[in-house]
Amino acid sequence: MLLSQALRSLELGGKFLPEWGGDEGHYMPTEFDFLNFSRTFEVERLPSPYRKRPRCFRINAAYKTKDKKVQPVDEADGIGNTPGGRRDWYERSKARDTPQEQIGTYQQYTIPRFSDIPRQSRLTPERIKELDIGDMLQPAERMLLEEVLINREKVFAFEWPECGRFHEDVSPPIVISTVEHKAWQAANFPCPKALLPLVIKMLKERLDRGVLEYSDGPYRNPWFLVKKKKPGEYRLINSATHMNAVTRRDANLPPSVDEFADEFAGCHIASLVDLYSGYDQMSLDPKSRDLTAFFTPLGLLRNTTLPQGATNSVAQFVRIMNLILEDINPVVAMPFLDDVGVKGPYTDYDGEEALPGIRRYILEHIQNLDKTLERIERAGGSIGAKSQFCRNGLNIVGFVCNLKGRELSVDKVVKILNWKVPENVTEVKGFLGLCGYFRIWVKDYRTIVELIYYLFKKGIK
């Protein structure tokens, strides 16, 4: 298919930059509406007078669907080391506390401040105003919440230099366990020239932050960009496909989405804490870093932190979050990957006040939030400004959870309605994987899918 025809069929719009001064068949897109896609497309490009063979331009819209993921190796390493950090990390962390005068109206109801940064140097009044805080709080309740957040201000990260990293007694450097294999050197996906300055800027920021470093190893992985929801922002993805094919599987799992959402269905108030670039808060062992190397405009670079898309990254991250919140999970808070849901009471106690101007159920939730943030701060972690505090309804893992229970998120319904009609067994399985997420809302779901799965059998037409 010609480039112009392919782009029209994908409905990318009309913003293009000529790659050279020739005809329209050699135009390169500079801006895409990536959110219209759920797959990766390959578009064949016409050969130019300066190129001997056609090239493939890869447009990435989202992560691979379940049916397209590379499967890891189901083989034990024969060593059996205990993964994760020390279970006594919490008590050990208190040796790092900075003694200081405690300030605040509600000191007896909150956990003392112990951070080593000047008070409100990070959580300034301007930044407090930008936080996503529910409008259900009365003035005294808002004052209590702000007092807690200021005590815990070191846990916040609003920009890269403020982002922490989990201490080694919580998260020792992660080792990627692989089977015997030969190193690979994969070709890169072409990147739109108009985005190269942005790519270089992103790479330099990660080098400065210590998330990336230079490599001289034998491995080379491809990389690509995925557009974020915010206009003009992209996520740089180091493709882990080759690495995953030789990685031993870590069978640890996060909670099921049903289990996680059920914990918050019926809460009269809840918060959702979002870790700031969560994977970058876990160090990668130096002997595993070359596996992640990828060739960039700045040369061969490699990850120093847990890589996105690696087959065991989810399992390893979940293990550390479970350790951090072990003493309060699931009664007070419950992690789901890099989101931590903080629970509130399933009752409002008929509006009973625990303190003047502070309702009992609000006080209990803010104290739960304090306990959760304290553990993340002691572990060395950071949360982002996208966190939601003291809300009477949260969008959690595709569900809207509130005091009435849980219901479908509208954007997920739209995604299902707009799904491309499957044309083969693999695509059908991918679609059913998404639909199964919301099966409790589909009458006779099991009966319907049984008929479809029957068609997967050999010899059935």
Short mmCIF file of C-alpha atoms in Angstrom, two decimals:
data_model
loop_
_atom_site.label_atom_id
_atom_site.label_comp_id
_atom_site.label_asym_id
_atom_site.label_seq_id
_atom_site.Cartn_x
_atom_site.Cartn_y
_atom_site.Cartn_z
CA MET A 1 0.00 0.00 0.00
CA LEU A 2 1.31 3.46 -0.84
CA LEU A 3 2.13 5.71 2.07
CA SER A 4 -0.52 8.30 1.25
CA GLN A 5 -3.19 5.62 0.97
CA ALA A 6 -2.09 3.97 4.19
CA LEU A 7 -2.19 7.22 6.12
CA ARG A 8 -5.65 8.06 4.82
CA SER A 9 -6.90 4.62 5.81
CA LEU A 10 -5.52 5.13 9.33
CA GLU A 11 -7.05 8.60 9.60
CA LEU A 12 -3.92 10.29 10.85
CA GLY A 13 -4.83 13.78 9.74
CA GLY A 14 -2.95 16.26 7.58
CA LYS A 15 0.19 17.41 9.37
CA PHE A 16 3.28 16.18 7.51
CA LEU A 17 6.86 17.17 6.97
CA PRO A 18 8.67 16.37 3.70
CA GLU A 19 11.59 14.03 4.28
CA TRP A 20 13.20 15.38 1.15
CA GLY A 21 12.21 17.72 -1.67
CA GLY A 22 10.53 15.07 -3.82
CA ASP A 23 6.95 14.04 -4.44
CA GLU A 24 4.22 13.54 -1.88
CA GLY A 25 5.01 9.82 -1.55
CA HIS A 26 8.00 10.68 0.64
CA TYR A 27 6.27 12.71 3.34
CA MET A 28 6.86 11.85 6.95
CA PRO A 29 4.22 12.45 9.62
CA THR A 30 5.18 14.81 12.42
CA GLU A 31 2.11 14.54 14.59
CA PHE A 32 -0.36 11.72 15.06
CA ASP A 33 -3.56 11.16 16.92
CA PHE A 34 -2.09 8.06 18.58
CA LEU A 35 -5.06 7.67 20.91
CA ASN A 36 -7.22 6.52 17.98
CA PHE A 37 -5.27 3.27 17.80
CA SER A 38 -5.07 0.11 19.85
CA ARG A 39 -2.41 -1.68 17.80
CA THR A 40 0.95 -1.16 16.13
CA PHE A 41 0.76 -0.52 12.39
CA GLU A 42 3.43 -1.01 9.77
CA VAL A 43 3.29 1.32 6.79
CA GLU A 44 5.36 0.54 3.71
CA ARG A 45 7.16 3.59 2.34
CA LEU A 46 8.16 4.30 -1.23
CA PRO A 47 11.87 4.10 -1.98
CA SER A 48 13.46 7.49 -2.55
CA PRO A 49 16.35 8.21 -4.99
CA TYR A 50 18.65 8.10 -1.93
CA ARG A 51 17.44 4.79 -0.58
CA LYS A 52 17.93 1.44 -2.26
CA ARG A 53 15.14 -0.42 -0.44
CA PRO A 54 11.75 0.42 1.07
CA ARG A 55 11.65 1.13 4.78
CA CYS A 56 8.98 0.34 7.33
CA PHE A 57 7.65 3.15 9.50
CA ARG A 58 6.15 1.88 12.72
CA ILE A 59 3.32 3.87 14.29
CA ASN A 60 2.87 2.93 17.92
CA ALA A 61 -0.38 3.73 19.60
CA ALA A 62 -0.45 1.57 22.70
CA TYR A 63 1.10 -1.45 24.28
CA LYS A 64 0.69 -4.85 22.68
CA THR A 65 -2.56 -6.63 23.37
CA LYS A 66 -2.37 -9.84 25.37
CA ASP A 67 -2.52 -12.08 22.31
CA LYS A 68 0.63 -10.44 20.83
CA LYS A 69 2.90 -10.62 23.89
CA VAL A 70 6.08 -12.69 23.80
CA GLN A 71 5.96 -15.57 26.28
CA PRO A 72 8.82 -15.99 28.79
CA VAL A 73 10.57 -19.23 29.70
CA ASP A 74 8.86 -21.49 32.26
CA GLU A 75 12.04 -22.85 33.82
CA ALA A 76 13.36 -22.55 37.39
CA ASP A 77 16.90 -21.27 37.93
CA GLY A 78 17.76 -24.08 40.35
CA ILE A 79 19.09 -21.63 42.96
CA GLY A 80 15.95 -20.60 44.84
CA ASN A 81 17.12 -17.30 46.34
CA THR A 82 14.53 -15.35 48.36
CA PRO A 83 13.47 -12.29 46.31
CA GLY A 84 12.62 -8.84 47.64
CA GLY A 85 13.86 -6.81 50.59
CA ARG A 86 14.01 -7.26 54.37
CA ARG A 87 10.81 -7.62 56.33
CA ASP A 88 12.26 -5.45 59.14
CA TRP A 89 12.89 -2.53 56.78
CA TYR A 90 10.27 -0.36 58.51
CA GLU A 91 11.97 -0.45 61.92
CA ARG A 92 15.40 -0.01 60.30
CA SER A 93 14.13 3.10 58.46
CA LYS A 94 13.59 4.96 61.73
CA ALA A 95 17.36 5.31 62.12
CA ARG A 96 17.22 7.77 59.21
CA ASP A 97 14.63 10.04 60.89
CA THR A 98 15.51 13.71 61.34
CA PRO A 99 14.43 14.93 64.83
CA GLN A 100 12.50 18.19 64.63
CA GLU A 101 9.89 20.34 66.28
CA GLN A 102 6.38 19.21 65.40
CA ILE A 103 4.01 21.92 64.18
CA GLY A 104 0.27 21.69 63.68
CA THR A 105 -3.16 21.84 65.27
CA TYR A 106 -3.82 18.10 65.05
CA GLN A 107 -0.44 16.66 66.12
CA GLN A 108 -1.97 14.01 68.39
CA TYR A 109 -3.97 12.58 65.45
CA THR A 110 -1.18 12.47 62.87
CA ILE A 111 2.19 10.73 62.41
CA PRO A 112 5.09 13.06 63.29
CA ARG A 113 7.15 14.63 60.54
CA PHE A 114 10.61 13.03 60.12
CA SER A 115 11.90 14.21 56.70
CA ASP A 116 15.17 16.11 56.24
CA ILE A 117 13.89 18.82 53.86
CA PRO A 118 12.78 22.30 55.00
CA ARG A 119 9.09 22.58 55.81
CA GLN A 120 6.96 23.38 52.75
CA SER A 121 10.02 23.61 50.51
CA ARG A 122 8.46 20.98 48.25
CA LEU A 123 4.74 21.12 49.00
CA THR A 124 4.36 24.85 48.64
CA PRO A 125 0.99 26.64 49.02
CA GLU A 126 0.86 26.94 45.22
CA ARG A 127 1.39 23.22 44.75
CA ILE A 128 -1.19 22.36 47.40
CA LYS A 129 -3.77 24.29 45.38
CA GLU A 130 -2.94 22.15 42.32
CA LEU A 131 -3.53 18.83 44.11
CA ASP A 132 -6.61 16.78 43.22
CA ILE A 133 -8.55 17.01 46.48
CA GLY A 134 -12.26 16.21 46.75
CA ASP A 135 -14.68 19.06 47.32
CA MET A 136 -16.55 17.16 50.04
CA LEU A 137 -14.21 18.32 52.84
CA GLN A 138 -15.27 20.93 55.38
CA PRO A 139 -12.75 23.68 56.30
CA ALA A 140 -11.42 21.90 59.41
CA GLU A 141 -11.14 18.62 57.50
CA ARG A 142 -9.23 20.33 54.73
CA MET A 143 -6.87 21.81 57.34
CA LEU A 144 -6.25 18.36 58.81
CA LEU A 145 -5.53 16.88 55.38
CA GLU A 146 -3.09 19.66 54.49
CA GLU A 147 -1.32 19.19 57.82
CA VAL A 148 -0.84 15.49 57.02
CA LEU A 149 0.36 16.19 53.47
CA ILE A 150 2.87 18.80 54.66
CA ASN A 151 4.26 16.34 57.22
CA ARG A 152 4.64 13.83 54.39
CA GLU A 153 5.80 16.31 51.74
CA LYS A 154 9.06 14.49 50.96
CA VAL A 155 7.00 11.66 49.46
CA PHE A 156 5.80 14.02 46.70
CA ALA A 157 7.64 14.45 43.40
CA PHE A 158 6.48 17.10 40.96
CA GLU A 159 9.52 16.85 38.67
CA TRP A 160 12.39 14.44 37.97
CA PRO A 161 14.96 15.80 40.47
CA GLU A 162 12.48 15.24 43.32
CA CYS A 163 11.82 11.58 42.50
CA GLY A 164 13.15 9.12 45.07
CA ARG A 165 14.33 5.53 44.79
CA PHE A 166 13.45 2.68 47.12
CA HIS A 167 16.14 1.91 49.69
CA GLU A 168 18.10 -1.30 49.15
CA ASP A 169 16.75 -2.95 52.31
CA VAL A 170 13.30 -2.54 50.73
CA SER A 171 14.19 -3.24 47.10
CA PRO A 172 17.62 -4.78 46.46
CA PRO A 173 18.88 -4.30 42.87
CA ILE A 174 16.69 -6.39 40.55
CA VAL A 175 18.29 -9.27 38.63
CA ILE A 176 16.77 -10.36 35.31
CA SER A 177 17.08 -14.14 35.34
CA THR A 178 17.61 -15.56 31.84
CA VAL A 179 18.28 -18.93 30.24
CA GLU A 180 21.44 -19.49 28.23
CA HIS A 181 21.27 -17.47 25.02
CA LYS A 182 23.24 -15.56 22.42
CA ALA A 183 23.29 -11.74 22.54
CA TRP A 184 21.15 -9.99 19.92
CA GLN A 185 21.48 -6.76 17.93
CA ALA A 186 18.02 -5.70 16.74
CA ALA A 187 17.41 -2.90 14.23
CA ASN A 188 15.69 0.27 15.38
CA PHE A 189 12.26 1.49 14.30
CA PRO A 190 12.57 4.77 12.34
CA CYS A 191 11.56 7.84 14.34
CA PRO A 192 9.89 10.91 12.76
CA LYS A 193 12.60 13.54 12.27
CA ALA A 194 10.39 16.24 13.74
CA LEU A 195 10.40 14.34 17.06
CA LEU A 196 14.17 13.77 17.27
CA PRO A 197 14.85 16.97 19.29
CA LEU A 198 12.21 15.81 21.80
CA VAL A 199 13.74 12.32 21.93
CA ILE A 200 17.22 13.75 22.58
CA LYS A 201 15.81 15.98 25.32
CA MET A 202 14.09 12.99 26.97
CA LEU A 203 17.28 10.91 26.79
CA LYS A 204 19.41 13.67 28.32
CA GLU A 205 16.91 14.12 31.15
CA ARG A 206 17.07 10.39 31.91
CA LEU A 207 20.87 10.41 31.77
CA ASP A 208 20.96 13.36 34.18
CA ARG A 209 18.49 11.60 36.46
CA GLY A 210 20.51 8.38 36.42
CA VAL A 211 17.70 6.32 34.93
CA LEU A 212 19.85 5.67 31.84
CA GLU A 213 23.59 5.25 31.44
CA TYR A 214 25.98 4.49 28.59
CA SER A 215 26.64 0.88 27.64
CA ASP A 216 29.38 -1.00 25.74
CA GLY A 217 27.70 -4.42 25.91
CA PRO A 218 26.75 -6.83 23.10
CA TYR A 219 22.97 -6.31 23.28
CA ARG A 220 20.89 -3.86 21.26
CA ASN A 221 17.09 -3.54 21.51
CA PRO A 222 14.76 -1.36 19.42
CA TRP A 223 12.90 1.56 20.93
CA PHE A 224 9.82 3.61 19.99
CA LEU A 225 7.51 6.37 21.17
CA VAL A 226 3.96 6.19 22.47
CA LYS A 227 1.96 9.38 22.68
CA LYS A 228 0.53 10.29 26.07
CA LYS A 229 -2.93 11.74 26.60
CA LYS A 230 -1.50 15.23 27.16
CA PRO A 231 -0.83 16.90 23.78
CA GLY A 232 2.81 17.05 22.78
CA GLU A 233 3.99 14.51 25.37
CA TYR A 234 5.36 11.06 24.58
CA ARG A 235 6.54 8.00 26.45
CA LEU A 236 9.83 6.50 25.28
CA ILE A 237 9.61 2.69 25.28
CA ASN A 238 12.62 0.40 25.17
CA SER A 239 11.27 -2.74 23.48
CA ALA A 240 11.84 -5.79 25.69
CA THR A 241 10.61 -8.41 23.18
CA HIS A 242 13.99 -10.10 22.65
CA MET A 243 14.83 -10.02 26.35
CA ASN A 244 11.45 -11.47 27.32
CA ALA A 245 11.97 -14.46 25.03
CA VAL A 246 14.94 -15.63 27.15
CA THR A 247 13.71 -14.50 30.60
CA ARG A 248 12.64 -16.99 33.25
CA ARG A 249 9.09 -16.30 34.34
CA ASP A 250 8.38 -14.86 37.78
CA ALA A 251 4.91 -16.23 38.57
CA ASN A 252 4.06 -13.54 41.13
CA LEU A 253 0.84 -11.64 40.33
CA PRO A 254 -0.96 -8.44 41.28
CA PRO A 255 -4.46 -8.80 42.74
CA SER A 256 -7.20 -9.42 40.21
CA VAL A 257 -9.01 -6.30 39.04
CA ASP A 258 -12.25 -7.64 40.53
CA GLU A 259 -10.62 -8.24 43.90
CA PHE A 260 -9.01 -4.79 43.90
CA ALA A 261 -12.12 -2.89 42.82
CA ASP A 262 -14.35 -4.79 45.27
CA GLU A 263 -12.26 -3.52 48.17
CA PHE A 264 -13.28 0.07 47.32
CA ALA A 265 -16.85 -0.51 46.26
CA GLY A 266 -19.02 0.92 49.00
CA CYS A 267 -16.38 3.22 50.54
CA HIS A 268 -17.84 6.60 51.47
CA ILE A 269 -14.45 8.19 50.87
CA ALA A 270 -11.21 6.95 49.29
CA SER A 271 -7.91 8.16 47.85
CA LEU A 272 -5.78 6.88 44.98
CA VAL A 273 -2.03 7.37 45.34
CA ASP A 274 -0.11 7.30 42.05
CA LEU A 275 3.61 6.57 42.26
CA TYR A 276 5.83 8.94 40.29
CA SER A 277 7.43 6.86 37.53
CA GLY A 278 7.21 3.82 39.78
CA TYR A 279 9.56 1.51 37.86
CA ASP A 280 12.30 4.15 37.96
CA GLN A 281 12.24 3.91 41.76
CA MET A 282 13.62 0.34 41.66
CA SER A 283 17.30 -0.16 40.83
CA LEU A 284 18.39 -2.74 38.25
CA ASP A 285 21.41 -4.90 39.11
CA PRO A 286 24.48 -3.87 37.02
CA LYS A 287 24.91 -7.41 35.68
CA SER A 288 21.40 -7.25 34.14
CA ARG A 289 21.64 -3.76 32.64
CA ASP A 290 23.23 -4.66 29.30
CA LEU A 291 20.17 -6.78 28.51
CA THR A 292 18.19 -3.53 28.25
CA ALA A 293 20.62 -1.63 25.99
CA PHE A 294 19.18 0.27 23.01
CA PHE A 295 20.77 2.42 20.33
CA THR A 296 19.75 6.10 20.39
CA PRO A 297 20.83 9.37 18.76
CA LEU A 298 23.18 9.71 21.77
CA GLY A 299 24.70 6.24 21.38
CA LEU A 300 24.12 2.91 23.10
CA LEU A 301 22.29 3.41 26.39
CA ARG A 302 20.95 1.02 29.01
CA ASN A 303 18.49 1.10 31.92
CA THR A 304 19.63 1.44 35.52
CA THR A 305 16.08 0.90 36.79
CA LEU A 306 13.32 -1.64 36.27
CA PRO A 307 12.53 -1.67 32.52
CA GLN A 308 9.04 -1.05 31.16
CA GLY A 309 7.63 -4.03 29.30
CA ALA A 310 10.04 -6.60 30.74
CA THR A 311 8.15 -9.83 31.39
CA ASN A 312 8.83 -9.87 35.15
CA SER A 313 8.71 -6.15 35.91
CA VAL A 314 5.10 -6.31 37.05
CA ALA A 315 5.77 -9.28 39.32
CA GLN A 316 8.87 -7.66 40.81
CA PHE A 317 7.20 -4.30 41.34
CA VAL A 318 4.13 -5.89 42.96
CA ARG A 319 6.38 -7.83 45.36
CA ILE A 320 8.07 -4.66 46.59
CA MET A 321 4.80 -2.72 46.96
CA ASN A 322 3.32 -5.60 48.94
CA LEU A 323 6.35 -5.50 51.23
CA ILE A 324 6.08 -1.74 51.75
CA LEU A 325 2.38 -1.95 52.65
CA GLU A 326 2.51 -5.38 54.30
CA ASP A 327 1.30 -4.20 57.73
CA ILE A 328 -1.69 -2.25 56.40
CA ASN A 329 -2.73 -4.27 53.34
CA PRO A 330 -5.69 -4.67 52.67
CA VAL A 331 -7.42 -3.14 55.72
CA VAL A 332 -6.00 0.37 55.25
CA ALA A 333 -4.58 0.39 51.71
CA MET A 334 -4.09 -1.95 48.78
CA PRO A 335 -1.60 -1.65 45.91
CA PHE A 336 -2.32 -2.38 42.27
CA LEU A 337 0.93 -1.94 40.33
CA ASP A 338 1.92 1.73 40.72
CA ASP A 339 -1.48 2.80 42.07
CA VAL A 340 -2.24 2.48 45.77
CA GLY A 341 -5.86 2.68 46.83
CA VAL A 342 -6.41 4.06 50.32
CA LYS A 343 -9.66 2.96 51.88
CA GLY A 344 -12.20 4.81 53.92
CA PRO A 345 -15.07 3.52 56.06
CA TYR A 346 -18.05 1.80 54.45
CA THR A 347 -20.25 4.07 56.54
CA ASP A 348 -20.41 7.78 57.28
CA TYR A 349 -21.50 7.13 60.89
CA ASP A 350 -24.57 9.31 60.21
CA GLY A 351 -22.36 12.41 60.07
CA GLU A 352 -20.98 11.93 63.60
CA GLU A 353 -18.14 14.34 64.46
CA ALA A 354 -14.94 13.02 65.99
CA LEU A 355 -13.48 16.51 66.45
CA PRO A 356 -15.06 19.95 66.07
CA GLY A 357 -15.79 20.37 62.35
CA ILE A 358 -14.27 16.98 61.47
CA ARG A 359 -16.52 14.03 60.75
CA ARG A 360 -15.48 10.66 62.10
CA TYR A 361 -15.33 8.87 58.75
CA ILE A 362 -13.22 11.68 57.25
CA LEU A 363 -10.78 11.52 60.18
CA GLU A 364 -10.42 7.75 59.85
CA HIS A 365 -9.68 8.02 56.13
CA ILE A 366 -7.11 10.82 56.51
CA GLN A 367 -5.34 8.73 59.16
CA ASN A 368 -5.32 5.79 56.75
CA LEU A 369 -3.81 8.08 54.12
CA ASP A 370 -1.17 9.22 56.63
CA LYS A 371 -0.16 5.62 57.38
CA THR A 372 0.10 4.82 53.67
CA LEU A 373 2.19 7.86 52.75
CA GLU A 374 4.45 7.34 55.77
CA ARG A 375 5.37 3.84 54.60
CA ILE A 376 6.07 4.96 51.05
CA GLU A 377 8.20 7.84 52.35
CA ARG A 378 10.16 5.58 54.72
CA ALA A 379 10.77 3.16 51.85
CA GLY A 380 12.34 6.00 49.84
CA GLY A 381 9.54 6.17 47.26
CA SER A 382 7.72 9.11 45.69
CA ILE A 383 4.17 9.78 44.55
CA GLY A 384 3.07 12.08 41.75
CA ALA A 385 0.75 15.04 41.42
CA LYS A 386 -1.83 12.83 39.64
CA SER A 387 -2.79 11.31 43.00
CA GLN A 388 -6.38 11.84 44.10
CA PHE A 389 -7.19 12.63 47.73
CA CYS A 390 -10.40 12.33 49.73
CA ARG A 391 -12.83 11.63 46.92
CA ASN A 392 -16.33 10.19 47.19
CA GLY A 393 -15.79 8.29 43.95
CA LEU A 394 -12.67 7.00 42.16
CA ASN A 395 -11.89 5.60 38.73
CA ILE A 396 -10.01 2.46 39.72
CA VAL A 397 -8.64 -0.08 37.18
CA GLY A 398 -11.44 0.65 34.72
CA PHE A 399 -14.23 0.83 37.30
CA VAL A 400 -15.90 3.77 39.02
CA CYS A 401 -16.04 2.88 42.73
CA ASN A 402 -18.11 4.87 45.19
CA LEU A 403 -20.50 4.41 48.12
CA LYS A 404 -23.07 2.81 45.78
CA GLY A 405 -20.65 0.08 44.67
CA ARG A 406 -18.87 -0.04 41.32
CA GLU A 407 -19.84 0.58 37.73
CA LEU A 408 -18.19 0.65 34.31
CA SER A 409 -15.92 3.50 33.31
CA VAL A 410 -17.31 5.24 30.22
CA ASP A 411 -13.99 5.27 28.35
CA LYS A 412 -13.74 1.48 28.64
CA VAL A 413 -17.22 1.06 27.18
CA VAL A 414 -16.27 3.30 24.26
CA LYS A 415 -13.11 1.26 23.67
CA ILE A 416 -15.14 -1.94 23.38
CA LEU A 417 -17.72 -0.34 21.07
CA ASN A 418 -15.00 0.99 18.77
CA TRP A 419 -12.99 -2.25 18.67
CA LYS A 420 -12.16 -3.39 15.16
CA VAL A 421 -14.14 -6.48 14.11
CA PRO A 422 -11.80 -9.48 14.70
CA GLU A 423 -10.78 -11.32 11.55
CA ASN A 424 -8.95 -14.35 12.99
CA VAL A 425 -8.66 -16.46 16.14
CA THR A 426 -5.82 -14.39 17.60
CA GLU A 427 -7.78 -11.14 17.26
CA VAL A 428 -10.90 -12.76 18.76
CA LYS A 429 -8.91 -13.90 21.79
CA GLY A 430 -7.55 -10.39 22.23
CA PHE A 431 -11.07 -8.96 22.14
CA LEU A 432 -12.42 -11.54 24.59
CA GLY A 433 -9.53 -10.72 26.93
CA LEU A 434 -10.82 -7.16 27.15
CA CYS A 435 -14.50 -8.13 27.40
CA GLY A 436 -13.76 -10.62 30.17
CA TYR A 437 -12.62 -7.67 32.25
CA PHE A 438 -16.26 -6.55 32.48
CA ARG A 439 -18.03 -9.90 32.31
CA ILE A 440 -20.16 -9.31 35.42
CA TRP A 441 -22.12 -6.67 33.48
CA VAL A 442 -22.88 -8.95 30.52
CA LYS A 443 -25.90 -11.18 30.97
CA ASP A 444 -25.15 -14.82 30.14
CA TYR A 445 -21.53 -13.94 29.37
CA ARG A 446 -20.29 -17.48 29.93
CA THR A 447 -22.90 -18.94 27.58
CA ILE A 448 -21.99 -16.45 24.86
CA VAL A 449 -18.23 -17.00 25.02
CA GLU A 450 -18.57 -20.78 25.21
CA LEU A 451 -20.06 -20.71 21.71
CA ILE A 452 -17.13 -18.61 20.50
CA TYR A 453 -14.50 -20.79 22.14
CA TYR A 454 -16.14 -23.84 20.57
CA LEU A 455 -15.29 -22.34 17.18
CA PHE A 456 -11.58 -22.29 18.14
CA LYS A 457 -11.43 -26.09 18.03
CA LYS A 458 -9.68 -27.69 15.09
CA GLY A 459 -11.95 -28.84 12.32
CA ILE A 460 -14.81 -26.53 13.35
CA LYS A 461 -15.99 -24.04 10.73
#
